[in-house]
Amino acid sequence: MLQNIRIVLVNTTHPGNIGAVARAMKNMGLGELCLVEPKIFPDEDAFARASGATDLLDKAQVVSSLDEALADCHLVVGTSARSRNIPWPLLNPRELAGVATGLGENQKMAIVFGREDRGLTNEELQRCHYHVHIPTDESFSSLNIGAAVQVICYELRMAVLQQDVADDKPQWGTEWDVDQADMQELERMFEHLEQTMIDIEFLDPENPRQLMPRLRRLFLRALPDKIEVNVLRGILTATQKRLKKSDTDV
Ligand code: SAH
Protein backbone atom coordinates (compact mmCIF):
# COMPACT_ATOMS: atom_id res chain seq x y z
CA MET A 1 0.00 0.00 0.00
CA LEU A 2 2.82 2.43 0.83
CA GLN A 3 4.14 2.11 -2.73
CA ASN A 4 0.79 3.26 -4.09
CA ILE A 5 0.93 6.58 -2.27
CA ARG A 6 2.32 9.79 -3.76
CA ILE A 7 3.08 12.75 -1.52
CA VAL A 8 2.44 16.01 -3.38
CA LEU A 9 3.78 19.35 -2.14
CA VAL A 10 2.31 22.50 -3.68
CA ASN A 11 4.45 25.65 -4.11
CA THR A 12 6.75 24.91 -1.18
CA THR A 13 8.74 28.02 -0.19
CA HIS A 14 11.59 26.60 1.91
CA PRO A 15 13.76 23.92 0.29
CA GLY A 16 14.69 22.70 3.77
CA ASN A 17 11.09 21.64 4.26
CA ILE A 18 11.21 19.57 1.09
CA GLY A 19 14.21 17.73 2.53
CA ALA A 20 12.43 17.21 5.87
CA VAL A 21 9.44 15.76 4.00
CA ALA A 22 11.67 13.34 2.06
CA ARG A 23 13.22 12.16 5.32
CA ALA A 24 9.85 11.70 7.03
CA MET A 25 8.59 9.71 4.04
CA LYS A 26 11.60 7.43 3.81
CA ASN A 27 11.51 6.72 7.57
CA MET A 28 7.98 5.41 7.12
CA GLY A 29 8.60 3.47 3.90
CA LEU A 30 7.09 5.86 1.34
CA GLY A 31 9.07 6.65 -1.78
CA GLU A 32 7.17 8.82 -4.21
CA LEU A 33 7.48 12.59 -3.91
CA CYS A 34 6.01 15.05 -6.39
CA LEU A 35 6.67 18.80 -6.24
CA VAL A 36 4.29 21.25 -7.88
CA GLU A 37 6.16 24.46 -8.71
CA PRO A 38 8.51 24.52 -5.72
CA LYS A 39 9.93 28.04 -5.17
CA ILE A 40 13.52 26.79 -4.86
CA PHE A 41 14.51 23.27 -5.91
CA PRO A 42 16.90 21.55 -6.17
CA ASP A 43 18.83 23.25 -3.38
CA GLU A 44 21.53 22.29 -0.88
CA ASP A 45 19.23 22.99 2.09
CA ALA A 46 16.82 20.36 0.80
CA PHE A 47 19.60 17.79 0.50
CA ALA A 48 21.02 18.70 3.94
CA ARG A 49 17.64 18.31 5.69
CA ALA A 50 16.88 15.06 3.84
CA SER A 51 19.78 13.42 5.65
CA GLY A 52 19.90 9.87 4.19
CA ALA A 53 16.79 10.33 2.08
CA THR A 54 18.43 12.18 -0.79
CA ASP A 55 17.44 9.36 -3.18
CA LEU A 56 13.82 10.50 -2.81
CA LEU A 57 14.86 14.03 -3.80
CA ASP A 58 16.86 12.72 -6.76
CA LYS A 59 13.85 10.92 -8.15
CA ALA A 60 11.24 13.52 -7.07
CA GLN A 61 9.01 14.59 -9.94
CA VAL A 62 8.77 18.35 -10.47
CA VAL A 63 5.60 19.42 -12.31
CA SER A 64 4.00 22.73 -13.20
CA SER A 65 0.41 22.09 -12.13
CA LEU A 66 -1.56 20.18 -9.53
CA ASP A 67 -3.59 18.55 -12.32
CA GLU A 68 -0.39 17.07 -13.70
CA ALA A 69 0.52 15.68 -10.28
CA LEU A 70 -2.90 14.06 -9.88
CA ALA A 71 -3.74 12.92 -13.43
CA ASP A 72 -3.09 9.18 -12.96
CA CYS A 73 -4.43 9.01 -9.37
CA HIS A 74 -7.69 7.40 -8.29
CA LEU A 75 -8.02 8.86 -4.84
CA VAL A 76 -6.90 12.34 -3.82
CA VAL A 77 -6.68 13.62 -0.28
CA GLY A 78 -5.98 17.24 0.65
CA THR A 79 -4.53 18.21 4.01
CA SER A 80 -5.63 21.33 5.79
CA ALA A 81 -4.85 23.06 9.06
CA ARG A 82 -8.25 24.75 9.21
CA SER A 83 -11.79 24.22 8.02
CA ARG A 84 -12.94 25.89 4.81
CA ASN A 85 -16.20 27.42 3.67
CA ILE A 86 -17.84 24.37 2.09
CA PRO A 87 -17.58 21.30 4.33
CA TRP A 88 -16.04 18.27 2.60
CA PRO A 89 -15.76 14.61 3.65
CA LEU A 90 -13.24 14.90 6.48
CA LEU A 91 -10.89 12.28 7.93
CA ASN A 92 -8.26 12.27 10.63
CA PRO A 93 -4.93 10.63 9.75
CA ARG A 94 -5.93 7.28 11.30
CA GLU A 95 -9.15 7.17 9.34
CA LEU A 96 -7.20 8.07 6.21
CA ALA A 97 -4.88 5.13 6.85
CA GLY A 98 -7.96 2.89 7.07
CA VAL A 99 -9.12 4.14 3.69
CA ALA A 100 -5.63 3.60 2.25
CA THR A 101 -5.62 -0.07 3.27
CA GLY A 102 -8.55 -0.51 0.88
CA LEU A 103 -6.52 0.65 -2.13
CA GLY A 104 -6.38 -1.90 -4.93
CA GLU A 105 -3.03 -2.98 -6.31
CA ASN A 106 -3.32 -0.72 -9.34
CA GLN A 107 -4.90 2.22 -7.57
CA LYS A 108 -2.88 5.27 -6.75
CA MET A 109 -3.56 7.72 -3.95
CA ALA A 110 -2.15 11.24 -3.73
CA ILE A 111 -1.90 13.14 -0.45
CA VAL A 112 -1.54 16.86 -1.10
CA PHE A 113 0.17 19.36 1.21
CA GLY A 114 -0.06 23.14 0.90
CA ARG A 115 2.10 26.23 1.08
CA GLU A 116 3.83 27.06 4.37
CA ASP A 117 2.15 30.46 4.61
CA ARG A 118 -1.39 29.83 3.41
CA GLY A 119 -1.96 26.13 2.82
CA LEU A 120 -4.02 24.93 -0.16
CA THR A 121 -6.51 27.15 -2.01
CA ASN A 122 -10.20 26.27 -2.00
CA GLU A 123 -9.90 25.35 -5.67
CA GLU A 124 -7.11 22.90 -4.89
CA LEU A 125 -9.03 21.41 -1.97
CA GLN A 126 -12.04 20.94 -4.24
CA ARG A 127 -9.96 18.58 -6.39
CA CYS A 128 -9.86 16.13 -3.50
CA HIS A 129 -12.11 13.22 -2.52
CA TYR A 130 -11.36 13.72 1.16
CA HIS A 131 -9.80 16.33 3.39
CA VAL A 132 -7.55 15.33 6.25
CA HIS A 133 -7.02 17.36 9.37
CA ILE A 134 -4.55 16.44 12.08
CA PRO A 135 -6.53 17.08 15.25
CA THR A 136 -4.44 19.72 16.99
CA ASP A 137 -5.27 22.12 19.78
CA GLU A 138 -7.86 24.38 18.21
CA SER A 139 -6.04 27.55 19.19
CA PHE A 140 -2.85 26.49 17.37
CA SER A 141 -3.64 24.21 14.46
CA SER A 142 -0.87 24.72 11.94
CA LEU A 143 1.99 22.19 11.98
CA ASN A 144 5.25 22.58 10.11
CA ILE A 145 4.75 20.79 6.79
CA GLY A 146 7.49 18.24 7.54
CA ALA A 147 5.81 17.42 10.86
CA ALA A 148 2.41 17.11 9.15
CA VAL A 149 3.83 14.67 6.58
CA GLN A 150 5.48 12.72 9.40
CA VAL A 151 2.23 12.29 11.35
CA ILE A 152 0.31 11.15 8.28
CA CYS A 153 3.00 8.76 7.01
CA TYR A 154 3.30 7.27 10.51
CA GLU A 155 -0.40 6.44 10.55
CA LEU A 156 -0.14 4.91 7.08
CA ARG A 157 2.71 2.71 8.28
CA MET A 158 0.86 1.69 11.44
CA ALA A 159 -2.12 0.63 9.35
CA VAL A 160 0.12 -1.59 7.23
CA LEU A 161 1.64 -3.12 10.37
CA GLN A 162 -1.74 -3.82 11.91
CA GLN A 163 -3.10 -6.69 9.89
CA ASP A 164 -6.47 -6.53 11.63
CA VAL A 165 -7.04 -3.04 10.25
CA ALA A 166 -6.06 -4.26 6.78
CA ASP A 167 -8.55 -7.14 7.01
CA ASP A 168 -11.39 -4.76 7.66
CA LYS A 169 -11.07 -3.03 4.31
CA PRO A 170 -13.49 -0.26 3.53
CA GLN A 171 -15.41 -0.77 0.31
CA TRP A 172 -13.32 1.15 -2.09
CA GLY A 173 -13.72 -0.03 -5.61
CA THR A 174 -11.35 -2.96 -5.14
CA GLU A 175 -13.74 -5.59 -6.44
CA TRP A 176 -15.52 -3.56 -9.07
CA ASP A 177 -16.18 -4.95 -12.53
CA VAL A 178 -14.91 -1.78 -14.22
CA ASP A 179 -11.79 0.24 -13.36
CA GLN A 180 -12.32 3.43 -11.45
CA ALA A 181 -11.98 6.66 -13.44
CA ASP A 182 -8.74 8.51 -12.82
CA MET A 183 -8.46 12.22 -12.03
CA GLN A 184 -7.72 13.22 -15.62
CA GLU A 185 -10.97 11.60 -16.76
CA LEU A 186 -12.88 13.21 -13.91
CA GLU A 187 -11.44 16.67 -14.60
CA ARG A 188 -12.45 16.36 -18.27
CA MET A 189 -15.95 15.39 -17.17
CA PHE A 190 -16.14 18.37 -14.82
CA GLU A 191 -15.10 20.73 -17.63
CA HIS A 192 -17.70 19.18 -19.91
CA LEU A 193 -20.38 19.44 -17.22
CA GLU A 194 -19.53 23.08 -16.54
CA GLN A 195 -19.61 23.96 -20.24
CA THR A 196 -22.93 22.18 -20.77
CA MET A 197 -24.50 23.96 -17.80
CA ILE A 198 -23.32 27.25 -19.28
CA ASP A 199 -24.75 26.26 -22.69
CA ILE A 200 -28.17 25.48 -21.23
CA GLU A 201 -27.98 28.67 -19.12
CA PHE A 202 -28.16 26.80 -15.84
CA LEU A 203 -24.77 28.18 -14.79
CA ASP A 204 -24.08 31.88 -15.13
CA PRO A 205 -20.29 32.26 -15.57
CA GLU A 206 -20.59 35.81 -14.23
CA ASN A 207 -22.17 34.49 -11.05
CA PRO A 208 -21.17 30.81 -10.65
CA ARG A 209 -21.80 30.71 -6.86
CA GLN A 210 -20.84 27.33 -5.37
CA LEU A 211 -22.42 25.22 -8.10
CA MET A 212 -19.25 23.53 -9.38
CA PRO A 213 -17.78 22.88 -5.91
CA ARG A 214 -21.05 21.27 -4.84
CA LEU A 215 -21.23 19.10 -7.96
CA ARG A 216 -17.55 18.19 -7.66
CA ARG A 217 -18.18 17.08 -4.09
CA LEU A 218 -21.16 14.98 -5.21
CA PHE A 219 -19.31 13.18 -8.02
CA LEU A 220 -16.10 12.72 -6.04
CA ARG A 221 -18.13 11.07 -3.26
CA ALA A 222 -19.54 8.62 -5.77
CA LEU A 223 -16.10 7.34 -6.96
CA PRO A 224 -17.43 6.82 -10.52
CA ASP A 225 -15.88 4.16 -12.74
CA LYS A 226 -14.78 4.64 -16.36
CA ILE A 227 -18.08 3.50 -17.89
CA GLU A 228 -20.11 5.71 -15.56
CA VAL A 229 -18.01 8.71 -16.58
CA ASN A 230 -18.49 7.85 -20.25
CA VAL A 231 -22.26 7.58 -19.78
CA LEU A 232 -22.40 10.94 -18.01
CA ARG A 233 -20.34 12.54 -20.77
CA GLY A 234 -22.58 10.92 -23.36
CA ILE A 235 -25.59 12.59 -21.73
CA LEU A 236 -23.77 15.93 -21.78
CA THR A 237 -22.84 15.54 -25.45
CA ALA A 238 -26.44 14.62 -26.34
CA THR A 239 -27.67 17.67 -24.41
CA GLN A 240 -25.30 19.96 -26.30
CA LYS A 241 -26.27 18.40 -29.65
CA ARG A 242 -29.98 18.72 -28.96
CA LEU A 243 -29.46 22.32 -27.91
CA LYS A 244 -27.64 23.16 -31.14
CA LYS A 245 -30.45 21.49 -33.11
CA SER A 246 -33.17 23.45 -31.32
CA ASP A 247 -31.15 26.67 -31.82
CA THR A 248 -31.07 26.07 -35.59
CA ASP A 249 -34.76 25.07 -35.61
CA VAL A 250 -35.84 28.45 -34.24
N1 SAH B 1 -1.37 28.78 7.49
C1 SAH B 1 -1.69 27.66 6.68
C2 SAH B 1 -1.02 26.43 7.22
C3 SAH B 1 -0.01 25.94 6.31
S1 SAH B 1 0.96 24.72 7.06
C4 SAH B 1 -3.18 27.45 6.68
O1 SAH B 1 -3.84 28.09 7.44
O2 SAH B 1 -3.69 26.63 5.93
C5 SAH B 1 1.54 23.91 5.60
C6 SAH B 1 0.84 22.62 5.27
O3 SAH B 1 1.06 21.66 6.31
C7 SAH B 1 -0.66 22.71 5.13
O4 SAH B 1 -1.06 23.19 3.88
C8 SAH B 1 -1.03 21.24 5.30
O5 SAH B 1 -0.72 20.55 4.13
C9 SAH B 1 -0.07 20.80 6.41
N2 SAH B 1 -0.65 20.94 7.74
C10 SAH B 1 -0.29 21.81 8.72
N3 SAH B 1 -1.05 21.64 9.81
C11 SAH B 1 -1.94 20.68 9.53
C12 SAH B 1 -3.01 20.05 10.25
N4 SAH B 1 -3.34 20.41 11.49
N5 SAH B 1 -3.71 19.06 9.62
C13 SAH B 1 -3.42 18.70 8.36
N6 SAH B 1 -2.43 19.26 7.64
C14 SAH B 1 -1.69 20.22 8.21
CSV table of C-alpha atoms and ligand atoms in Angstrom, one decimal:
chain,number,residue,atom,x,y,z
A,1,MET,CA,0.0,0.0,0.0
A,2,LEU,CA,2.8,2.4,0.8
A,3,GLN,CA,4.1,2.1,-2.7
A,4,ASN,CA,0.8,3.3,-4.1
A,5,ILE,CA,0.9,6.6,-2.3
A,6,ARG,CA,2.3,9.8,-3.8
A,7,ILE,CA,3.1,12.7,-1.5
A,8,VAL,CA,2.4,16.0,-3.4
A,9,LEU,CA,3.8,19.4,-2.1
A,10,VAL,CA,2.3,22.5,-3.7
A,11,ASN,CA,4.4,25.6,-4.1
A,12,THR,CA,6.8,24.9,-1.2
A,13,THR,CA,8.7,28.0,-0.2
A,14,HIS,CA,11.6,26.6,1.9
A,15,PRO,CA,13.8,23.9,0.3
A,16,GLY,CA,14.7,22.7,3.8
A,17,ASN,CA,11.1,21.6,4.3
A,18,ILE,CA,11.2,19.6,1.1
A,19,GLY,CA,14.2,17.7,2.5
A,20,ALA,CA,12.4,17.2,5.9
A,21,VAL,CA,9.4,15.8,4.0
A,22,ALA,CA,11.7,13.3,2.1
A,23,ARG,CA,13.2,12.2,5.3
A,24,ALA,CA,9.8,11.7,7.0
A,25,MET,CA,8.6,9.7,4.0
A,26,LYS,CA,11.6,7.4,3.8
A,27,ASN,CA,11.5,6.7,7.6
A,28,MET,CA,8.0,5.4,7.1
A,29,GLY,CA,8.6,3.5,3.9
A,30,LEU,CA,7.1,5.9,1.3
A,31,GLY,CA,9.1,6.6,-1.8
A,32,GLU,CA,7.2,8.8,-4.2
A,33,LEU,CA,7.5,12.6,-3.9
A,34,CYS,CA,6.0,15.1,-6.4
A,35,LEU,CA,6.7,18.8,-6.2
A,36,VAL,CA,4.3,21.3,-7.9
A,37,GLU,CA,6.2,24.5,-8.7
A,38,PRO,CA,8.5,24.5,-5.7
A,39,LYS,CA,9.9,28.0,-5.2
A,40,ILE,CA,13.5,26.8,-4.9
A,41,PHE,CA,14.5,23.3,-5.9
A,42,PRO,CA,16.9,21.5,-6.2
A,43,ASP,CA,18.8,23.2,-3.4
A,44,GLU,CA,21.5,22.3,-0.9
A,45,ASP,CA,19.2,23.0,2.1
A,46,ALA,CA,16.8,20.4,0.8
A,47,PHE,CA,19.6,17.8,0.5
A,48,ALA,CA,21.0,18.7,3.9
A,49,ARG,CA,17.6,18.3,5.7
A,50,ALA,CA,16.9,15.1,3.8
A,51,SER,CA,19.8,13.4,5.6
A,52,GLY,CA,19.9,9.9,4.2
A,53,ALA,CA,16.8,10.3,2.1
A,54,THR,CA,18.4,12.2,-0.8
A,55,ASP,CA,17.4,9.4,-3.2
A,56,LEU,CA,13.8,10.5,-2.8
A,57,LEU,CA,14.9,14.0,-3.8
A,58,ASP,CA,16.9,12.7,-6.8
A,59,LYS,CA,13.8,10.9,-8.2
A,60,ALA,CA,11.2,13.5,-7.1
A,61,GLN,CA,9.0,14.6,-9.9
A,62,VAL,CA,8.8,18.4,-10.5
A,63,VAL,CA,5.6,19.4,-12.3
A,64,SER,CA,4.0,22.7,-13.2
A,65,SER,CA,0.4,22.1,-12.1
A,66,LEU,CA,-1.6,20.2,-9.5
A,67,ASP,CA,-3.6,18.5,-12.3
A,68,GLU,CA,-0.4,17.1,-13.7
A,69,ALA,CA,0.5,15.7,-10.3
A,70,LEU,CA,-2.9,14.1,-9.9
A,71,ALA,CA,-3.7,12.9,-13.4
A,72,ASP,CA,-3.1,9.2,-13.0
A,73,CYS,CA,-4.4,9.0,-9.4
A,74,HIS,CA,-7.7,7.4,-8.3
A,75,LEU,CA,-8.0,8.9,-4.8
A,76,VAL,CA,-6.9,12.3,-3.8
A,77,VAL,CA,-6.7,13.6,-0.3
A,78,GLY,CA,-6.0,17.2,0.6
A,79,THR,CA,-4.5,18.2,4.0
A,80,SER,CA,-5.6,21.3,5.8
A,81,ALA,CA,-4.9,23.1,9.1
A,82,ARG,CA,-8.2,24.8,9.2
A,83,SER,CA,-11.8,24.2,8.0
A,84,ARG,CA,-12.9,25.9,4.8
A,85,ASN,CA,-16.2,27.4,3.7
A,86,ILE,CA,-17.8,24.4,2.1
A,87,PRO,CA,-17.6,21.3,4.3
A,88,TRP,CA,-16.0,18.3,2.6
A,89,PRO,CA,-15.8,14.6,3.7
A,90,LEU,CA,-13.2,14.9,6.5
A,91,LEU,CA,-10.9,12.3,7.9
A,92,ASN,CA,-8.3,12.3,10.6
A,93,PRO,CA,-4.9,10.6,9.7
A,94,ARG,CA,-5.9,7.3,11.3
A,95,GLU,CA,-9.2,7.2,9.3
A,96,LEU,CA,-7.2,8.1,6.2
A,97,ALA,CA,-4.9,5.1,6.8
A,98,GLY,CA,-8.0,2.9,7.1
A,99,VAL,CA,-9.1,4.1,3.7
A,100,ALA,CA,-5.6,3.6,2.2
A,101,THR,CA,-5.6,-0.1,3.3
A,102,GLY,CA,-8.6,-0.5,0.9
A,103,LEU,CA,-6.5,0.7,-2.1
A,104,GLY,CA,-6.4,-1.9,-4.9
A,105,GLU,CA,-3.0,-3.0,-6.3
A,106,ASN,CA,-3.3,-0.7,-9.3
A,107,GLN,CA,-4.9,2.2,-7.6
A,108,LYS,CA,-2.9,5.3,-6.8
A,109,MET,CA,-3.6,7.7,-4.0
A,110,ALA,CA,-2.2,11.2,-3.7
A,111,ILE,CA,-1.9,13.1,-0.5
A,112,VAL,CA,-1.5,16.9,-1.1
A,113,PHE,CA,0.2,19.4,1.2
A,114,GLY,CA,-0.1,23.1,0.9
A,115,ARG,CA,2.1,26.2,1.1
A,116,GLU,CA,3.8,27.1,4.4
A,117,ASP,CA,2.1,30.5,4.6
A,118,ARG,CA,-1.4,29.8,3.4
A,119,GLY,CA,-2.0,26.1,2.8
A,120,LEU,CA,-4.0,24.9,-0.2
A,121,THR,CA,-6.5,27.2,-2.0
A,122,ASN,CA,-10.2,26.3,-2.0
A,123,GLU,CA,-9.9,25.3,-5.7
A,124,GLU,CA,-7.1,22.9,-4.9
A,125,LEU,CA,-9.0,21.4,-2.0
A,126,GLN,CA,-12.0,20.9,-4.2
A,127,ARG,CA,-10.0,18.6,-6.4
A,128,CYS,CA,-9.9,16.1,-3.5
A,129,HIS,CA,-12.1,13.2,-2.5
A,130,TYR,CA,-11.4,13.7,1.2
A,131,HIS,CA,-9.8,16.3,3.4
A,132,VAL,CA,-7.5,15.3,6.3
A,133,HIS,CA,-7.0,17.4,9.4
A,134,ILE,CA,-4.5,16.4,12.1
A,135,PRO,CA,-6.5,17.1,15.3
A,136,THR,CA,-4.4,19.7,17.0
A,137,ASP,CA,-5.3,22.1,19.8
A,138,GLU,CA,-7.9,24.4,18.2
A,139,SER,CA,-6.0,27.5,19.2
A,140,PHE,CA,-2.8,26.5,17.4
A,141,SER,CA,-3.6,24.2,14.5
A,142,SER,CA,-0.9,24.7,11.9
A,143,LEU,CA,2.0,22.2,12.0
A,144,ASN,CA,5.2,22.6,10.1
A,145,ILE,CA,4.8,20.8,6.8
A,146,GLY,CA,7.5,18.2,7.5
A,147,ALA,CA,5.8,17.4,10.9
A,148,ALA,CA,2.4,17.1,9.1
A,149,VAL,CA,3.8,14.7,6.6
A,150,GLN,CA,5.5,12.7,9.4
A,151,VAL,CA,2.2,12.3,11.3
A,152,ILE,CA,0.3,11.2,8.3
A,153,CYS,CA,3.0,8.8,7.0
A,154,TYR,CA,3.3,7.3,10.5
A,155,GLU,CA,-0.4,6.4,10.6
A,156,LEU,CA,-0.1,4.9,7.1
A,157,ARG,CA,2.7,2.7,8.3
A,158,MET,CA,0.9,1.7,11.4
A,159,ALA,CA,-2.1,0.6,9.3
A,160,VAL,CA,0.1,-1.6,7.2
A,161,LEU,CA,1.6,-3.1,10.4
A,162,GLN,CA,-1.7,-3.8,11.9
A,163,GLN,CA,-3.1,-6.7,9.9
A,164,ASP,CA,-6.5,-6.5,11.6
A,165,VAL,CA,-7.0,-3.0,10.3
A,166,ALA,CA,-6.1,-4.3,6.8
A,167,ASP,CA,-8.5,-7.1,7.0
A,168,ASP,CA,-11.4,-4.8,7.7
A,169,LYS,CA,-11.1,-3.0,4.3
A,170,PRO,CA,-13.5,-0.3,3.5
A,171,GLN,CA,-15.4,-0.8,0.3
A,172,TRP,CA,-13.3,1.1,-2.1
A,173,GLY,CA,-13.7,0.0,-5.6
A,174,THR,CA,-11.3,-3.0,-5.1
A,175,GLU,CA,-13.7,-5.6,-6.4
A,176,TRP,CA,-15.5,-3.6,-9.1
A,177,ASP,CA,-16.2,-5.0,-12.5
A,178,VAL,CA,-14.9,-1.8,-14.2
A,179,ASP,CA,-11.8,0.2,-13.4
A,180,GLN,CA,-12.3,3.4,-11.5
A,181,ALA,CA,-12.0,6.7,-13.4
A,182,ASP,CA,-8.7,8.5,-12.8
A,183,MET,CA,-8.5,12.2,-12.0
A,184,GLN,CA,-7.7,13.2,-15.6
A,185,GLU,CA,-11.0,11.6,-16.8
A,186,LEU,CA,-12.9,13.2,-13.9
A,187,GLU,CA,-11.4,16.7,-14.6
A,188,ARG,CA,-12.5,16.4,-18.3
A,189,MET,CA,-15.9,15.4,-17.2
A,190,PHE,CA,-16.1,18.4,-14.8
A,191,GLU,CA,-15.1,20.7,-17.6
A,192,HIS,CA,-17.7,19.2,-19.9
A,193,LEU,CA,-20.4,19.4,-17.2
A,194,GLU,CA,-19.5,23.1,-16.5
A,195,GLN,CA,-19.6,24.0,-20.2
A,196,THR,CA,-22.9,22.2,-20.8
A,197,MET,CA,-24.5,24.0,-17.8
A,198,ILE,CA,-23.3,27.3,-19.3
A,199,ASP,CA,-24.8,26.3,-22.7
A,200,ILE,CA,-28.2,25.5,-21.2
A,201,GLU,CA,-28.0,28.7,-19.1
A,202,PHE,CA,-28.2,26.8,-15.8
A,203,LEU,CA,-24.8,28.2,-14.8
A,204,ASP,CA,-24.1,31.9,-15.1
A,205,PRO,CA,-20.3,32.3,-15.6
A,206,GLU,CA,-20.6,35.8,-14.2
A,207,ASN,CA,-22.2,34.5,-11.0
A,208,PRO,CA,-21.2,30.8,-10.6
A,209,ARG,CA,-21.8,30.7,-6.9
A,210,GLN,CA,-20.8,27.3,-5.4
A,211,LEU,CA,-22.4,25.2,-8.1
A,212,MET,CA,-19.2,23.5,-9.4
A,213,PRO,CA,-17.8,22.9,-5.9
A,214,ARG,CA,-21.1,21.3,-4.8
A,215,LEU,CA,-21.2,19.1,-8.0
A,216,ARG,CA,-17.5,18.2,-7.7
A,217,ARG,CA,-18.2,17.1,-4.1
A,218,LEU,CA,-21.2,15.0,-5.2
A,219,PHE,CA,-19.3,13.2,-8.0
A,220,LEU,CA,-16.1,12.7,-6.0
A,221,ARG,CA,-18.1,11.1,-3.3
A,222,ALA,CA,-19.5,8.6,-5.8
A,223,LEU,CA,-16.1,7.3,-7.0
A,224,PRO,CA,-17.4,6.8,-10.5
A,225,ASP,CA,-15.9,4.2,-12.7
A,226,LYS,CA,-14.8,4.6,-16.4
A,227,ILE,CA,-18.1,3.5,-17.9
A,228,GLU,CA,-20.1,5.7,-15.6
A,229,VAL,CA,-18.0,8.7,-16.6
A,230,ASN,CA,-18.5,7.9,-20.2
A,231,VAL,CA,-22.3,7.6,-19.8
A,232,LEU,CA,-22.4,10.9,-18.0
A,233,ARG,CA,-20.3,12.5,-20.8
A,234,GLY,CA,-22.6,10.9,-23.4
A,235,ILE,CA,-25.6,12.6,-21.7
A,236,LEU,CA,-23.8,15.9,-21.8
A,237,THR,CA,-22.8,15.5,-25.4
A,238,ALA,CA,-26.4,14.6,-26.3
A,239,THR,CA,-27.7,17.7,-24.4
A,240,GLN,CA,-25.3,20.0,-26.3
A,241,LYS,CA,-26.3,18.4,-29.6
A,242,ARG,CA,-30.0,18.7,-29.0
A,243,LEU,CA,-29.5,22.3,-27.9
A,244,LYS,CA,-27.6,23.2,-31.1
A,245,LYS,CA,-30.4,21.5,-33.1
A,246,SER,CA,-33.2,23.4,-31.3
A,247,ASP,CA,-31.1,26.7,-31.8
A,248,THR,CA,-31.1,26.1,-35.6
A,249,ASP,CA,-34.8,25.1,-35.6
A,250,VAL,CA,-35.8,28.5,-34.2
B,1,SAH,N1,-1.4,28.8,7.5
B,1,SAH,C1,-1.7,27.7,6.7
B,1,SAH,C2,-1.0,26.4,7.2
B,1,SAH,C3,0.0,25.9,6.3
B,1,SAH,S1,1.0,24.7,7.1
B,1,SAH,C4,-3.2,27.4,6.7
B,1,SAH,O1,-3.8,28.1,7.4
B,1,SAH,O2,-3.7,26.6,5.9
B,1,SAH,C5,1.5,23.9,5.6
B,1,SAH,C6,0.8,22.6,5.3
B,1,SAH,O3,1.1,21.7,6.3
B,1,SAH,C7,-0.7,22.7,5.1
B,1,SAH,O4,-1.1,23.2,3.9
B,1,SAH,C8,-1.0,21.2,5.3
B,1,SAH,O5,-0.7,20.5,4.1
B,1,SAH,C9,-0.1,20.8,6.4
B,1,SAH,N2,-0.7,20.9,7.7
B,1,SAH,C10,-0.3,21.8,8.7
B,1,SAH,N3,-1.0,21.6,9.8
B,1,SAH,C11,-1.9,20.7,9.5
B,1,SAH,C12,-3.0,20.0,10.2
B,1,SAH,N4,-3.3,20.4,11.5
B,1,SAH,N5,-3.7,19.1,9.6
B,1,SAH,C13,-3.4,18.7,8.4
B,1,SAH,N6,-2.4,19.3,7.6
B,1,SAH,C14,-1.7,20.2,8.2
